Amino acid sequence: MPLLNLAYVTASATDAAGNTSTVSTLDFDNTAPTLTVSVDALSNDTTPVISGDTDMGEGTVINLTVVDSDNVSQVFTAVVQADQTWSVSVPQAIAQGTYTVSASVRDGVGNLTTEQTTGVVDSVAPSLLIDNLQPTANATPTITGSSNEIGGEVSVVVNGQTLQATVASDGTWQVTIPTALGDGDYPVEVSITDAAGNQ
């Protein structure tokens, strides 16, 4: 039958006269430690933070391996804090794309727990272009452009007005100025931020 965590087994011997003596006491522990590991699902940080918790005590070492999209591995450790949490940044920058984290911890009698998770690094800013602006007699002109951030929101600032345009499936965007402009020159500022926070 399976041994229970911290089951105590005592062996004893009794002679013909009825004298009993304890031979030995064994302490069994076959329950693996608990362990969690997490990362941001999507981040623009090329040295992302890995964190988690465990039921092991302060000072316990968590062994970590990170493999990035270029199949480059990094092996390092984290140390459990007093509240049984742990956290560490990947030491060296990892490649763009999906990476895998494997974390493991072993207790004092050798029981091992291993957990794994994945994240994505995207630190590349999206492209953003604005089409050439030509002189026009239209007081509410349409401003157009393109971006590779399909579905992203483009912010357009003209004469104190902040307008929003969505990048269409073909990579184009456009916005029409709703409030008529007077004669003159007007700077146009455009920006876009992707899901990872790159701008």
mmCIF file with all atom_site columns, C-alpha atoms in Angstrom:
data_model
loop_
_atom_site.group_PDB
_atom_site.id
_atom_site.type_symbol
_atom_site.label_atom_id
_atom_site.label_alt_id
_atom_site.label_comp_id
_atom_site.label_asym_id
_atom_site.label_entity_id
_atom_site.label_seq_id
_atom_site.pdbx_PDB_ins_code
_atom_site.Cartn_x
_atom_site.Cartn_y
_atom_site.Cartn_z
_atom_site.occupancy
_atom_site.B_iso_or_equiv
_atom_site.pdbx_formal_charge
_atom_site.auth_seq_id
_atom_site.auth_comp_id
_atom_site.auth_asym_id
_atom_site.auth_atom_id
_atom_site.pdbx_PDB_model_num
ATOM 1   C CA . MET A 1 1   ? 0.000   0.000   0.000   1.00 0.00 ? 1   MET A CA 1
ATOM 2   C CA . PRO A 1 2   ? 1.222   3.572   -0.627  1.00 0.00 ? 2   PRO A CA 1
ATOM 3   C CA . LEU A 1 3   ? 3.042   5.278   2.192   1.00 0.00 ? 3   LEU A CA 1
ATOM 4   C CA . LEU A 1 4   ? 1.397   8.393   3.588   1.00 0.00 ? 4   LEU A CA 1
ATOM 5   C CA . ASN A 1 5   ? 3.156   11.695  4.012   1.00 0.00 ? 5   ASN A CA 1
ATOM 6   C CA . LEU A 1 6   ? 5.076   11.682  7.296   1.00 0.00 ? 6   LEU A CA 1
ATOM 7   C CA . ALA A 1 7   ? 3.885   8.184   8.232   1.00 0.00 ? 7   ALA A CA 1
ATOM 8   C CA . TYR A 1 8   ? 5.757   6.900   11.269  1.00 0.00 ? 8   TYR A CA 1
ATOM 9   C CA . VAL A 1 9   ? 6.776   3.239   11.314  1.00 0.00 ? 9   VAL A CA 1
ATOM 10  C CA . THR A 1 10  ? 8.300   1.704   14.431  1.00 0.00 ? 10  THR A CA 1
ATOM 11  C CA . ALA A 1 11  ? 9.952   -1.711  14.393  1.00 0.00 ? 11  ALA A CA 1
ATOM 12  C CA . SER A 1 12  ? 10.389  -3.570  17.689  1.00 0.00 ? 12  SER A CA 1
ATOM 13  C CA . ALA A 1 13  ? 11.659  -6.917  18.957  1.00 0.00 ? 13  ALA A CA 1
ATOM 14  C CA . THR A 1 14  ? 10.408  -9.010  21.889  1.00 0.00 ? 14  THR A CA 1
ATOM 15  C CA . ASP A 1 15  ? 12.447  -11.802 23.497  1.00 0.00 ? 15  ASP A CA 1
ATOM 16  C CA . ALA A 1 16  ? 11.166  -15.009 25.123  1.00 0.00 ? 16  ALA A CA 1
ATOM 17  C CA . ALA A 1 17  ? 10.960  -13.335 28.517  1.00 0.00 ? 17  ALA A CA 1
ATOM 18  C CA . GLY A 1 18  ? 8.675   -10.655 27.159  1.00 0.00 ? 18  GLY A CA 1
ATOM 19  C CA . ASN A 1 19  ? 11.231  -7.876  27.030  1.00 0.00 ? 19  ASN A CA 1
ATOM 20  C CA . THR A 1 20  ? 10.509  -5.482  24.190  1.00 0.00 ? 20  THR A CA 1
ATOM 21  C CA . SER A 1 21  ? 12.942  -3.037  22.690  1.00 0.00 ? 21  SER A CA 1
ATOM 22  C CA . THR A 1 22  ? 12.610  -0.584  19.850  1.00 0.00 ? 22  THR A CA 1
ATOM 23  C CA . VAL A 1 23  ? 14.821  -1.406  16.926  1.00 0.00 ? 23  VAL A CA 1
ATOM 24  C CA . SER A 1 24  ? 14.255  1.689   14.781  1.00 0.00 ? 24  SER A CA 1
ATOM 25  C CA . THR A 1 25  ? 11.786  4.389   13.781  1.00 0.00 ? 25  THR A CA 1
ATOM 26  C CA . LEU A 1 26  ? 11.434  5.458   10.170  1.00 0.00 ? 26  LEU A CA 1
ATOM 27  C CA . ASP A 1 27  ? 9.873   8.686   8.954   1.00 0.00 ? 27  ASP A CA 1
ATOM 28  C CA . PHE A 1 28  ? 8.454   8.533   5.431   1.00 0.00 ? 28  PHE A CA 1
ATOM 29  C CA . ASP A 1 29  ? 7.597   11.564  3.256   1.00 0.00 ? 29  ASP A CA 1
ATOM 30  C CA . ASN A 1 30  ? 6.626   10.843  -0.337  1.00 0.00 ? 30  ASN A CA 1
ATOM 31  C CA . THR A 1 31  ? 4.549   13.979  -0.945  1.00 0.00 ? 31  THR A CA 1
ATOM 32  C CA . ALA A 1 32  ? 6.085   16.309  -3.526  1.00 0.00 ? 32  ALA A CA 1
ATOM 33  C CA . PRO A 1 33  ? 6.222   20.040  -2.723  1.00 0.00 ? 33  PRO A CA 1
ATOM 34  C CA . THR A 1 34  ? 3.722   22.415  -4.304  1.00 0.00 ? 34  THR A CA 1
ATOM 35  C CA . LEU A 1 35  ? 4.964   24.864  -6.935  1.00 0.00 ? 35  LEU A CA 1
ATOM 36  C CA . THR A 1 36  ? 3.429   27.465  -9.243  1.00 0.00 ? 36  THR A CA 1
ATOM 37  C CA . VAL A 1 37  ? 5.121   29.452  -12.008 1.00 0.00 ? 37  VAL A CA 1
ATOM 38  C CA . SER A 1 38  ? 3.767   32.379  -14.011 1.00 0.00 ? 38  SER A CA 1
ATOM 39  C CA . VAL A 1 39  ? 4.829   35.002  -16.553 1.00 0.00 ? 39  VAL A CA 1
ATOM 40  C CA . ASP A 1 40  ? 3.017   37.723  -18.467 1.00 0.00 ? 40  ASP A CA 1
ATOM 41  C CA . ALA A 1 41  ? 1.268   36.128  -21.432 1.00 0.00 ? 41  ALA A CA 1
ATOM 42  C CA . LEU A 1 42  ? 2.476   39.004  -23.646 1.00 0.00 ? 42  LEU A CA 1
ATOM 43  C CA . SER A 1 43  ? 5.189   41.511  -22.789 1.00 0.00 ? 43  SER A CA 1
ATOM 44  C CA . ASN A 1 44  ? 7.610   43.905  -24.459 1.00 0.00 ? 44  ASN A CA 1
ATOM 45  C CA . ASP A 1 45  ? 10.219  43.108  -21.784 1.00 0.00 ? 45  ASP A CA 1
ATOM 46  C CA . THR A 1 46  ? 13.046  40.979  -23.222 1.00 0.00 ? 46  THR A CA 1
ATOM 47  C CA . THR A 1 47  ? 14.121  40.002  -19.683 1.00 0.00 ? 47  THR A CA 1
ATOM 48  C CA . PRO A 1 48  ? 10.675  39.143  -18.311 1.00 0.00 ? 48  PRO A CA 1
ATOM 49  C CA . VAL A 1 49  ? 9.929   38.494  -14.656 1.00 0.00 ? 49  VAL A CA 1
ATOM 50  C CA . ILE A 1 50  ? 9.118   34.918  -13.660 1.00 0.00 ? 50  ILE A CA 1
ATOM 51  C CA . SER A 1 51  ? 7.333   34.381  -10.349 1.00 0.00 ? 51  SER A CA 1
ATOM 52  C CA . GLY A 1 52  ? 5.442   31.836  -8.326  1.00 0.00 ? 52  GLY A CA 1
ATOM 53  C CA . ASP A 1 53  ? 4.947   30.286  -4.919  1.00 0.00 ? 53  ASP A CA 1
ATOM 54  C CA . THR A 1 54  ? 5.593   27.029  -3.091  1.00 0.00 ? 54  THR A CA 1
ATOM 55  C CA . ASP A 1 55  ? 4.973   25.386  0.249   1.00 0.00 ? 55  ASP A CA 1
ATOM 56  C CA . MET A 1 56  ? 8.724   25.118  0.812   1.00 0.00 ? 56  MET A CA 1
ATOM 57  C CA . GLY A 1 57  ? 10.415  27.324  3.371   1.00 0.00 ? 57  GLY A CA 1
ATOM 58  C CA . GLU A 1 58  ? 12.406  30.527  3.073   1.00 0.00 ? 58  GLU A CA 1
ATOM 59  C CA . GLY A 1 59  ? 15.740  30.067  1.339   1.00 0.00 ? 59  GLY A CA 1
ATOM 60  C CA . THR A 1 60  ? 14.661  27.114  -0.785  1.00 0.00 ? 60  THR A CA 1
ATOM 61  C CA . VAL A 1 61  ? 16.157  27.242  -4.285  1.00 0.00 ? 61  VAL A CA 1
ATOM 62  C CA . ILE A 1 62  ? 13.894  27.140  -7.341  1.00 0.00 ? 62  ILE A CA 1
ATOM 63  C CA . ASN A 1 63  ? 15.690  25.877  -10.454 1.00 0.00 ? 63  ASN A CA 1
ATOM 64  C CA . LEU A 1 64  ? 14.646  27.531  -13.710 1.00 0.00 ? 64  LEU A CA 1
ATOM 65  C CA . THR A 1 65  ? 15.259  26.932  -17.398 1.00 0.00 ? 65  THR A CA 1
ATOM 66  C CA . VAL A 1 66  ? 14.078  29.321  -20.122 1.00 0.00 ? 66  VAL A CA 1
ATOM 67  C CA . VAL A 1 67  ? 14.133  28.356  -23.798 1.00 0.00 ? 67  VAL A CA 1
ATOM 68  C CA . ASP A 1 68  ? 13.355  31.125  -26.295 1.00 0.00 ? 68  ASP A CA 1
ATOM 69  C CA . SER A 1 69  ? 12.081  31.026  -29.881 1.00 0.00 ? 69  SER A CA 1
ATOM 70  C CA . ASP A 1 70  ? 15.650  30.660  -31.183 1.00 0.00 ? 70  ASP A CA 1
ATOM 71  C CA . ASN A 1 71  ? 16.022  27.541  -28.991 1.00 0.00 ? 71  ASN A CA 1
ATOM 72  C CA . VAL A 1 72  ? 18.552  29.346  -26.789 1.00 0.00 ? 72  VAL A CA 1
ATOM 73  C CA . SER A 1 73  ? 18.481  28.104  -23.187 1.00 0.00 ? 73  SER A CA 1
ATOM 74  C CA . GLN A 1 74  ? 19.247  29.936  -19.960 1.00 0.00 ? 74  GLN A CA 1
ATOM 75  C CA . VAL A 1 75  ? 19.551  28.141  -16.622 1.00 0.00 ? 75  VAL A CA 1
ATOM 76  C CA . PHE A 1 76  ? 19.318  30.107  -13.369 1.00 0.00 ? 76  PHE A CA 1
ATOM 77  C CA . THR A 1 77  ? 17.721  30.056  -9.928  1.00 0.00 ? 77  THR A CA 1
ATOM 78  C CA . ALA A 1 78  ? 15.369  31.960  -7.648  1.00 0.00 ? 78  ALA A CA 1
ATOM 79  C CA . VAL A 1 79  ? 15.163  31.891  -3.857  1.00 0.00 ? 79  VAL A CA 1
ATOM 80  C CA . VAL A 1 80  ? 11.958  31.424  -1.870  1.00 0.00 ? 80  VAL A CA 1
ATOM 81  C CA . GLN A 1 81  ? 11.115  34.352  0.405   1.00 0.00 ? 81  GLN A CA 1
ATOM 82  C CA . ALA A 1 82  ? 9.587   34.335  3.889   1.00 0.00 ? 82  ALA A CA 1
ATOM 83  C CA . ASP A 1 83  ? 6.051   34.491  2.458   1.00 0.00 ? 83  ASP A CA 1
ATOM 84  C CA . GLN A 1 84  ? 6.819   31.408  0.306   1.00 0.00 ? 84  GLN A CA 1
ATOM 85  C CA . THR A 1 85  ? 6.802   33.393  -2.937  1.00 0.00 ? 85  THR A CA 1
ATOM 86  C CA . TRP A 1 86  ? 9.681   33.734  -5.382  1.00 0.00 ? 86  TRP A CA 1
ATOM 87  C CA . SER A 1 87  ? 10.483  36.029  -8.300  1.00 0.00 ? 87  SER A CA 1
ATOM 88  C CA . VAL A 1 88  ? 13.373  36.568  -10.692 1.00 0.00 ? 88  VAL A CA 1
ATOM 89  C CA . SER A 1 89  ? 14.068  38.265  -14.033 1.00 0.00 ? 89  SER A CA 1
ATOM 90  C CA . VAL A 1 90  ? 15.541  36.316  -16.935 1.00 0.00 ? 90  VAL A CA 1
ATOM 91  C CA . PRO A 1 91  ? 19.270  37.210  -16.816 1.00 0.00 ? 91  PRO A CA 1
ATOM 92  C CA . GLN A 1 92  ? 19.873  37.736  -20.550 1.00 0.00 ? 92  GLN A CA 1
ATOM 93  C CA . ALA A 1 93  ? 17.578  39.178  -23.218 1.00 0.00 ? 93  ALA A CA 1
ATOM 94  C CA . ILE A 1 94  ? 15.547  36.541  -25.030 1.00 0.00 ? 94  ILE A CA 1
ATOM 95  C CA . ALA A 1 95  ? 14.443  36.464  -28.661 1.00 0.00 ? 95  ALA A CA 1
ATOM 96  C CA . GLN A 1 96  ? 11.143  37.774  -29.959 1.00 0.00 ? 96  GLN A CA 1
ATOM 97  C CA . GLY A 1 97  ? 8.334   35.240  -29.892 1.00 0.00 ? 97  GLY A CA 1
ATOM 98  C CA . THR A 1 98  ? 7.196   32.428  -27.632 1.00 0.00 ? 98  THR A CA 1
ATOM 99  C CA . TYR A 1 99  ? 9.418   31.198  -24.822 1.00 0.00 ? 99  TYR A CA 1
ATOM 100 C CA . THR A 1 100 ? 9.046   28.292  -22.396 1.00 0.00 ? 100 THR A CA 1
ATOM 101 C CA . VAL A 1 101 ? 9.789   28.347  -18.669 1.00 0.00 ? 101 VAL A CA 1
ATOM 102 C CA . SER A 1 102 ? 10.420  25.189  -16.647 1.00 0.00 ? 102 SER A CA 1
ATOM 103 C CA . ALA A 1 103 ? 10.624  25.511  -12.857 1.00 0.00 ? 103 ALA A CA 1
ATOM 104 C CA . SER A 1 104 ? 11.437  22.787  -10.355 1.00 0.00 ? 104 SER A CA 1
ATOM 105 C CA . VAL A 1 105 ? 11.889  22.399  -6.622  1.00 0.00 ? 105 VAL A CA 1
ATOM 106 C CA . ARG A 1 106 ? 13.021  19.444  -4.512  1.00 0.00 ? 106 ARG A CA 1
ATOM 107 C CA . ASP A 1 107 ? 12.340  18.911  -0.818  1.00 0.00 ? 107 ASP A CA 1
ATOM 108 C CA . GLY A 1 108 ? 14.775  17.633  1.780   1.00 0.00 ? 108 GLY A CA 1
ATOM 109 C CA . VAL A 1 109 ? 14.088  13.952  1.106   1.00 0.00 ? 109 VAL A CA 1
ATOM 110 C CA . GLY A 1 110 ? 14.279  14.219  -2.669  1.00 0.00 ? 110 GLY A CA 1
ATOM 111 C CA . ASN A 1 111 ? 10.638  14.647  -3.735  1.00 0.00 ? 111 ASN A CA 1
ATOM 112 C CA . LEU A 1 112 ? 10.635  16.685  -6.953  1.00 0.00 ? 112 LEU A CA 1
ATOM 113 C CA . THR A 1 113 ? 7.999   18.963  -8.479  1.00 0.00 ? 113 THR A CA 1
ATOM 114 C CA . THR A 1 114 ? 8.335   20.495  -11.953 1.00 0.00 ? 114 THR A CA 1
ATOM 115 C CA . GLU A 1 115 ? 5.986   23.029  -13.540 1.00 0.00 ? 115 GLU A CA 1
ATOM 116 C CA . GLN A 1 116 ? 6.033   24.695  -16.964 1.00 0.00 ? 116 GLN A CA 1
ATOM 117 C CA . THR A 1 117 ? 4.494   27.753  -18.613 1.00 0.00 ? 117 THR A CA 1
ATOM 118 C CA . THR A 1 118 ? 4.930   29.897  -21.721 1.00 0.00 ? 118 THR A CA 1
ATOM 119 C CA . GLY A 1 119 ? 4.961   33.589  -22.585 1.00 0.00 ? 119 GLY A CA 1
ATOM 120 C CA . VAL A 1 120 ? 5.461   35.802  -25.618 1.00 0.00 ? 120 VAL A CA 1
ATOM 121 C CA . VAL A 1 121 ? 7.984   38.621  -26.025 1.00 0.00 ? 121 VAL A CA 1
ATOM 122 C CA . ASP A 1 122 ? 7.145   41.373  -28.512 1.00 0.00 ? 122 ASP A CA 1
ATOM 123 C CA . SER A 1 123 ? 9.349   44.454  -28.184 1.00 0.00 ? 123 SER A CA 1
ATOM 124 C CA . VAL A 1 124 ? 9.026   45.623  -31.793 1.00 0.00 ? 124 VAL A CA 1
ATOM 125 C CA . ALA A 1 125 ? 7.000   48.792  -32.297 1.00 0.00 ? 125 ALA A CA 1
ATOM 126 C CA . PRO A 1 126 ? 4.264   48.618  -34.926 1.00 0.00 ? 126 PRO A CA 1
ATOM 127 C CA . SER A 1 127 ? 4.763   50.429  -38.213 1.00 0.00 ? 127 SER A CA 1
ATOM 128 C CA . LEU A 1 128 ? 2.745   53.590  -38.763 1.00 0.00 ? 128 LEU A CA 1
ATOM 129 C CA . LEU A 1 129 ? 2.567   55.746  -41.875 1.00 0.00 ? 129 LEU A CA 1
ATOM 130 C CA . ILE A 1 130 ? 0.523   58.800  -42.749 1.00 0.00 ? 130 ILE A CA 1
ATOM 131 C CA . ASP A 1 131 ? -0.228  59.514  -46.378 1.00 0.00 ? 131 ASP A CA 1
ATOM 132 C CA . ASN A 1 132 ? 1.026   62.762  -47.892 1.00 0.00 ? 132 ASN A CA 1
ATOM 133 C CA . LEU A 1 133 ? -1.147  65.694  -46.929 1.00 0.00 ? 133 LEU A CA 1
ATOM 134 C CA . GLN A 1 134 ? -2.021  67.949  -49.835 1.00 0.00 ? 134 GLN A CA 1
ATOM 135 C CA . PRO A 1 135 ? -3.404  71.489  -49.705 1.00 0.00 ? 135 PRO A CA 1
ATOM 136 C CA . THR A 1 136 ? -7.192  71.295  -49.731 1.00 0.00 ? 136 THR A CA 1
ATOM 137 C CA . ALA A 1 137 ? -10.245 73.522  -49.757 1.00 0.00 ? 137 ALA A CA 1
ATOM 138 C CA . ASN A 1 138 ? -12.082 70.948  -47.631 1.00 0.00 ? 138 ASN A CA 1
ATOM 139 C CA . ALA A 1 139 ? -12.390 72.291  -44.067 1.00 0.00 ? 139 ALA A CA 1
ATOM 140 C CA . THR A 1 140 ? -13.030 68.777  -42.700 1.00 0.00 ? 140 THR A CA 1
ATOM 141 C CA . PRO A 1 141 ? -10.473 66.697  -44.591 1.00 0.00 ? 141 PRO A CA 1
ATOM 142 C CA . THR A 1 142 ? -9.940  62.948  -44.279 1.00 0.00 ? 142 THR A CA 1
ATOM 143 C CA . ILE A 1 143 ? -6.507  61.838  -43.086 1.00 0.00 ? 143 ILE A CA 1
ATOM 144 C CA . THR A 1 144 ? -5.336  58.398  -44.186 1.00 0.00 ? 144 THR A CA 1
ATOM 145 C CA . GLY A 1 145 ? -2.414  56.093  -43.569 1.00 0.00 ? 145 GLY A CA 1
ATOM 146 C CA . SER A 1 146 ? -1.343  52.520  -42.923 1.00 0.00 ? 146 SER A CA 1
ATOM 147 C CA . SER A 1 147 ? 0.022   50.243  -40.190 1.00 0.00 ? 147 SER A CA 1
ATOM 148 C CA . ASN A 1 148 ? 0.892   46.589  -39.702 1.00 0.00 ? 148 ASN A CA 1
ATOM 149 C CA . GLU A 1 149 ? -1.019  46.524  -36.398 1.00 0.00 ? 149 GLU A CA 1
ATOM 150 C CA . ILE A 1 150 ? -4.300  45.148  -37.755 1.00 0.00 ? 150 ILE A CA 1
ATOM 151 C CA . GLY A 1 151 ? -7.170  46.124  -35.478 1.00 0.00 ? 151 GLY A CA 1
ATOM 152 C CA . GLY A 1 152 ? -5.014  48.630  -33.608 1.00 0.00 ? 152 GLY A CA 1
ATOM 153 C CA . GLU A 1 153 ? -6.226  52.078  -32.632 1.00 0.00 ? 153 GLU A CA 1
ATOM 154 C CA . VAL A 1 154 ? -4.481  55.041  -34.251 1.00 0.00 ? 154 VAL A CA 1
ATOM 155 C CA . SER A 1 155 ? -4.563  58.315  -32.335 1.00 0.00 ? 155 SER A CA 1
ATOM 156 C CA . VAL A 1 156 ? -4.651  61.400  -34.568 1.00 0.00 ? 156 VAL A CA 1
ATOM 157 C CA . VAL A 1 157 ? -4.193  64.878  -33.086 1.00 0.00 ? 157 VAL A CA 1
ATOM 158 C CA . VAL A 1 158 ? -5.080  67.910  -35.228 1.00 0.00 ? 158 VAL A CA 1
ATOM 159 C CA . ASN A 1 159 ? -5.589  71.446  -33.925 1.00 0.00 ? 159 ASN A CA 1
ATOM 160 C CA . GLY A 1 160 ? -6.251  70.224  -30.387 1.00 0.00 ? 160 GLY A CA 1
ATOM 161 C CA . GLN A 1 161 ? -8.681  67.557  -31.541 1.00 0.00 ? 161 GLN A CA 1
ATOM 162 C CA . THR A 1 162 ? -7.792  63.951  -30.689 1.00 0.00 ? 162 THR A CA 1
ATOM 163 C CA . LEU A 1 163 ? -9.399  61.464  -33.037 1.00 0.00 ? 163 LEU A CA 1
ATOM 164 C CA . GLN A 1 164 ? -9.307  57.675  -33.203 1.00 0.00 ? 164 GLN A CA 1
ATOM 165 C CA . ALA A 1 165 ? -9.066  55.415  -36.230 1.00 0.00 ? 165 ALA A CA 1
ATOM 166 C CA . THR A 1 166 ? -8.974  51.616  -36.396 1.00 0.00 ? 166 THR A CA 1
ATOM 167 C CA . VAL A 1 167 ? -6.506  49.831  -38.648 1.00 0.00 ? 167 VAL A CA 1
ATOM 168 C CA . ALA A 1 168 ? -8.536  47.786  -41.138 1.00 0.00 ? 168 ALA A CA 1
ATOM 169 C CA . SER A 1 169 ? -7.779  44.232  -42.251 1.00 0.00 ? 169 SER A CA 1
ATOM 170 C CA . ASP A 1 170 ? -5.906  45.576  -45.290 1.00 0.00 ? 170 ASP A CA 1
ATOM 171 C CA . GLY A 1 171 ? -3.624  47.633  -43.036 1.00 0.00 ? 171 GLY A CA 1
ATOM 172 C CA . THR A 1 172 ? -5.132  51.027  -43.847 1.00 0.00 ? 172 THR A CA 1
ATOM 173 C CA . TRP A 1 173 ? -6.745  53.561  -41.553 1.00 0.00 ? 173 TRP A CA 1
ATOM 174 C CA . GLN A 1 174 ? -8.573  56.844  -42.018 1.00 0.00 ? 174 GLN A CA 1
ATOM 175 C CA . VAL A 1 175 ? -10.238 59.524  -39.973 1.00 0.00 ? 175 VAL A CA 1
ATOM 176 C CA . THR A 1 176 ? -12.257 62.585  -40.935 1.00 0.00 ? 176 THR A CA 1
ATOM 177 C CA . ILE A 1 177 ? -11.838 65.788  -38.947 1.00 0.00 ? 177 ILE A CA 1
ATOM 178 C CA . PRO A 1 178 ? -15.309 66.538  -37.541 1.00 0.00 ? 178 PRO A CA 1
ATOM 179 C CA . THR A 1 179 ? -14.822 70.222  -36.682 1.00 0.00 ? 179 THR A CA 1
ATOM 180 C CA . ALA A 1 180 ? -14.134 72.584  -39.567 1.00 0.00 ? 180 ALA A CA 1
ATOM 181 C CA . LEU A 1 181 ? -10.642 74.046  -39.732 1.00 0.00 ? 181 LEU A CA 1
ATOM 182 C CA . GLY A 1 182 ? -9.958  77.656  -40.585 1.00 0.00 ? 182 GLY A CA 1
ATOM 183 C CA . ASP A 1 183 ? -7.427  78.680  -43.187 1.00 0.00 ? 183 ASP A CA 1
ATOM 184 C CA . GLY A 1 184 ? -3.860  77.870  -42.191 1.00 0.00 ? 184 GLY A CA 1
ATOM 185 C CA . ASP A 1 185 ? -1.323  75.126  -41.666 1.00 0.00 ? 185 ASP A CA 1
ATOM 186 C CA . TYR A 1 186 ? -2.056  72.418  -39.098 1.00 0.00 ? 186 TYR A CA 1
ATOM 187 C CA . PRO A 1 187 ? 0.470   69.879  -37.804 1.00 0.00 ? 187 PRO A CA 1
ATOM 188 C CA . VAL A 1 188 ? -0.876  66.328  -37.667 1.00 0.00 ? 188 VAL A CA 1
ATOM 189 C CA . GLU A 1 189 ? 0.440   63.925  -35.009 1.00 0.00 ? 189 GLU A CA 1
ATOM 190 C CA . VAL A 1 190 ? -0.308  60.205  -35.210 1.00 0.00 ? 190 VAL A CA 1
ATOM 191 C CA . SER A 1 191 ? 0.570   57.358  -32.831 1.00 0.00 ? 191 SER A CA 1
ATOM 192 C CA . ILE A 1 192 ? -0.329  53.728  -32.205 1.00 0.00 ? 192 ILE A CA 1
ATOM 193 C CA . THR A 1 193 ? 0.374   51.298  -29.361 1.00 0.00 ? 193 THR A CA 1
ATOM 194 C CA . ASP A 1 194 ? 0.293   47.524  -29.813 1.00 0.00 ? 194 ASP A CA 1
ATOM 195 C CA . ALA A 1 195 ? -1.001  44.909  -27.375 1.00 0.00 ? 195 ALA A CA 1
ATOM 196 C CA . ALA A 1 196 ? 2.453   44.516  -25.810 1.00 0.00 ? 196 ALA A CA 1
ATOM 197 C CA . GLY A 1 197 ? 2.717   48.248  -25.096 1.00 0.00 ? 197 GLY A CA 1
ATOM 198 C CA . ASN A 1 198 ? 5.103   49.132  -27.929 1.00 0.00 ? 198 ASN A CA 1
ATOM 199 C CA . GLN A 1 199 ? 4.545   52.572  -29.429 1.00 0.00 ? 199 GLN A CA 1
#
